[in-house]
Short mmCIF file of C-alpha atoms in Angstrom, two decimals:
data_model
loop_
_atom_site.label_atom_id
_atom_site.label_comp_id
_atom_site.label_asym_id
_atom_site.label_seq_id
_atom_site.Cartn_x
_atom_site.Cartn_y
_atom_site.Cartn_z
CA MET F 676 0.55 -8.63 -0.33
CA SER F 677 -1.27 -11.22 -2.36
CA ALA F 678 1.46 -13.46 -3.72
CA SER F 679 2.43 -16.53 -1.77
CA ILE F 680 6.07 -16.31 -2.85
CA PRO F 681 7.80 -12.93 -2.70
CA PRO F 682 9.82 -11.88 -5.73
CA SER F 683 13.59 -11.81 -5.66
CA ALA F 684 15.17 -8.40 -5.95
CA ALA F 685 16.30 -9.33 -9.46
CA ALA F 686 12.70 -9.92 -10.52
CA ASP F 687 11.42 -6.72 -8.88
CA ALA F 688 9.70 -4.54 -11.46
CA THR F 689 9.97 -1.30 -9.49
CA SER F 690 11.49 1.93 -10.70
CA ALA F 691 12.79 5.09 -9.09
CA THR F 692 10.09 7.19 -10.73
CA PRO F 693 6.51 7.25 -9.47
CA ALA F 694 3.92 5.28 -11.38
CA SER F 695 0.25 6.16 -11.35
CA LEU F 696 -3.09 5.64 -13.04
CA THR F 697 -5.88 8.19 -12.94
CA ASP F 698 -9.47 8.06 -14.11
CA ALA F 699 -10.21 11.79 -13.84
CA GLU F 700 -13.81 11.39 -15.01
CA LYS F 701 -14.54 9.03 -12.09
CA ASN F 702 -12.13 10.78 -9.66
CA ILE F 703 -10.04 7.64 -9.08
CA HIS F 704 -6.30 7.98 -8.46
CA VAL F 705 -3.82 5.16 -7.75
CA SER F 706 -0.06 5.35 -7.44
CA LEU F 707 3.09 3.55 -6.35
CA THR F 708 6.11 5.60 -5.34
CA HIS F 709 9.51 5.37 -3.70
CA GLU F 710 9.06 8.87 -2.26
CA PRO F 711 7.62 9.66 1.19
CA LEU F 712 3.82 9.89 1.06
CA GLN F 713 2.10 13.27 1.39
CA LEU F 714 -1.18 13.32 3.36
CA THR F 715 -2.40 16.61 1.91
CA SER F 716 -1.77 15.50 -1.66
CA THR F 717 -3.72 12.27 -1.12
CA VAL F 718 -6.69 14.05 0.48
CA ASP F 719 -6.73 16.78 -2.19
CA ARG F 720 -7.25 14.11 -4.87
CA VAL F 721 -10.66 13.17 -3.44
CA ARG F 722 -12.00 16.58 -2.41
CA SER F 723 -15.45 17.46 -3.72
CA PRO F 724 -17.94 20.21 -2.89
CA LYS F 725 -20.57 17.43 -2.70
CA ALA F 726 -18.65 15.52 0.00
CA GLY F 727 -19.96 15.40 3.53
CA ALA F 728 -17.04 13.19 4.56
CA ILE F 729 -13.45 12.51 3.62
CA VAL F 730 -11.83 9.52 5.29
CA LEU F 731 -8.06 9.02 5.18
CA PHE F 732 -6.18 5.95 6.37
CA ALA F 733 -2.41 6.23 6.71
CA GLY F 734 -0.60 2.96 7.45
CA THR F 735 2.73 3.43 9.24
CA THR F 736 5.71 1.23 10.09
CA ARG F 737 5.59 0.27 13.76
CA ASP F 738 8.71 -0.47 15.78
CA ASN F 739 7.92 -4.10 16.62
CA PHE F 740 6.15 -7.26 15.54
CA GLN F 741 5.13 -9.65 18.31
CA ASP F 742 7.60 -7.91 20.67
CA GLN F 743 10.51 -8.29 18.23
CA PRO F 744 12.14 -4.94 17.32
CA VAL F 745 11.66 -3.99 13.67
CA LYS F 746 14.40 -2.02 11.86
CA THR F 747 12.49 -1.20 8.67
CA LEU F 748 9.98 -2.53 6.17
CA SER F 749 10.86 -2.95 2.53
CA TYR F 750 8.17 -3.13 -0.15
CA SER F 751 8.57 -4.40 -3.69
CA ALA F 752 5.99 -4.75 -6.45
CA TYR F 753 5.23 -5.84 -9.93
CA VAL F 754 4.27 -2.26 -10.75
CA PRO F 755 2.15 -2.59 -13.94
CA LEU F 756 -0.02 -5.34 -12.49
CA ALA F 757 -0.20 -3.78 -9.02
CA LEU F 758 -1.48 -0.50 -10.48
CA ARG F 759 -4.16 -2.28 -12.51
CA THR F 760 -5.23 -4.31 -9.48
CA ILE F 761 -5.51 -1.22 -7.26
CA LEU F 762 -7.46 0.59 -9.99
CA SER F 763 -9.88 -2.34 -10.28
CA ILE F 764 -10.40 -2.38 -6.49
CA CYS F 765 -11.03 1.38 -6.46
CA GLN F 766 -13.53 1.18 -9.33
CA SER F 767 -15.47 -1.58 -7.58
CA VAL F 768 -15.49 0.08 -4.13
CA LYS F 769 -16.39 3.48 -5.57
CA GLU F 770 -19.42 2.06 -7.35
CA LYS F 771 -20.52 -0.12 -4.41
CA HIS F 772 -20.44 2.73 -1.87
CA GLY F 773 -21.46 5.66 -4.11
CA LEU F 774 -18.19 7.49 -3.51
CA LEU F 775 -17.32 10.86 -4.98
CA GLY F 776 -13.59 10.08 -5.12
CA ILE F 777 -11.03 7.49 -4.10
CA ALA F 778 -7.23 7.53 -3.99
CA VAL F 779 -4.72 4.84 -3.01
CA THR F 780 -0.98 5.45 -2.82
CA HIS F 781 1.47 2.72 -1.78
CA ARG F 782 5.11 3.31 -1.01
CA LEU F 783 7.83 1.04 -2.37
CA GLY F 784 11.37 0.47 -1.12
CA ASP F 785 12.46 0.96 2.49
CA VAL F 786 9.94 2.56 4.85
CA GLY F 787 11.38 3.52 8.23
CA ILE F 788 9.76 3.38 11.66
CA GLY F 789 6.91 5.91 11.88
CA GLU F 790 6.87 6.54 8.13
CA GLU F 791 3.75 5.94 6.05
CA SER F 792 3.59 3.01 3.64
CA VAL F 793 0.03 3.31 2.36
CA HIS F 794 -2.68 5.96 2.06
CA VAL F 795 -6.32 5.28 1.30
CA ALA F 796 -8.56 8.34 0.92
CA VAL F 797 -12.24 8.35 0.03
CA SER F 798 -14.90 11.03 -0.19
CA ALA F 799 -18.64 10.46 0.00
CA PRO F 800 -21.81 12.44 0.60
CA HIS F 801 -22.14 10.80 4.06
CA ARG F 802 -19.64 9.51 6.64
CA LYS F 803 -20.92 5.93 6.96
CA ALA F 804 -20.24 5.17 3.29
CA ALA F 805 -16.82 6.82 3.55
CA TRP F 806 -15.81 4.84 6.67
CA GLU F 807 -16.94 1.53 5.23
CA ALA F 808 -15.38 2.16 1.82
CA GLY F 809 -12.05 3.19 3.30
CA GLU F 810 -11.74 0.04 5.38
CA GLU F 811 -12.93 -2.21 2.56
CA THR F 812 -10.43 -0.65 0.16
CA LEU F 813 -7.53 -1.15 2.56
CA GLU F 814 -8.40 -4.80 3.21
CA LEU F 815 -8.75 -5.53 -0.52
CA VAL F 816 -5.43 -3.82 -1.27
CA LYS F 817 -3.69 -5.88 1.42
CA GLU F 818 -5.31 -9.08 0.17
CA ARG F 819 -5.00 -8.73 -3.62
CA VAL F 820 -2.35 -6.25 -4.75
CA GLU F 821 0.99 -7.49 -6.11
CA VAL F 822 3.08 -5.71 -3.47
CA TRP F 823 5.32 -7.73 -1.14
CA LYS F 824 6.61 -6.71 2.28
CA MET F 825 9.90 -7.73 3.87
CA GLU F 826 10.12 -6.98 7.58
CA CYS F 827 13.74 -6.43 8.65
CA PHE F 828 14.91 -7.21 12.19
CA GLU F 829 18.37 -6.98 13.79
CA ASP F 830 18.95 -10.70 13.20
CA GLY F 831 17.23 -11.36 9.89
CA ALA F 832 14.22 -10.60 7.76
CA VAL F 833 10.80 -12.08 7.06
CA TRP F 834 8.73 -11.93 3.91
CA ARG F 835 5.38 -11.16 5.45
CA SER F 836 1.85 -11.78 4.37
CA ASN F 837 0.00 -8.53 4.77
CA LYS F 838 -2.70 -10.23 6.79
CA ASP F 839 -2.41 -8.91 10.34
CA GLY F 840 -0.51 -11.20 12.66
CA GLN F 841 0.64 -13.76 10.10
CA ARG F 842 4.31 -14.70 10.03
CA GLY F 843 6.13 -15.05 6.77
CA VAL F 844 9.19 -16.95 5.60
CA ARG F 845 12.24 -16.06 7.70
CA MET F 846 15.47 -15.15 5.90
CA ASP F 847 18.94 -14.19 7.05
CA ILE F 848 19.80 -10.59 6.20
CA ASP F 849 22.99 -11.80 4.46
CA GLU F 850 20.83 -14.05 2.26
CA THR F 851 18.60 -11.08 1.37
CA LYS F 852 21.53 -8.84 0.49
CA ALA F 853 23.06 -11.61 -1.66
CA ASP F 854 19.81 -11.81 -3.65
CA GLU F 855 19.99 -8.07 -4.33
CA GLY F 856 23.35 -8.50 -6.06
CA LYS F 857 21.98 -11.00 -8.59
#
């Protein structure tokens, strides 16, 4: 998301097991996982009897980019740094908006059409703070976190900036698969 050059598969520091950081005292939860995301689990992390609002954003893989059919998205990350960056974002946004809880979960690996790649959940005493904090968190995650997205098409793949509408560096699928074998 934030790096200008995506990592090669050989340099990918992902693992098959979920990775997470939690600050239970502040009700902040961040995680990266290869498993499908669970809406209820994400929302439950931010529930509070003091909350007047819980806002959940669920980002999904759409079937096209600029009218070109998308097969899948593939996310990779430098997990230790990505977790720390997400935690820092959550701490800052929670304090700024007076949130009761905040949770961010990002999926790694292949994410099929219609599947969720990111969840952002926030709880606050009032809805305005929750709405604003949820959107701000998502934009900061897309801008700063060390997660990279490869968009796969029938005829190739593109490492994509996570800024909406920006094209990335086009690659042939054969080239991508060759990198995975290194």
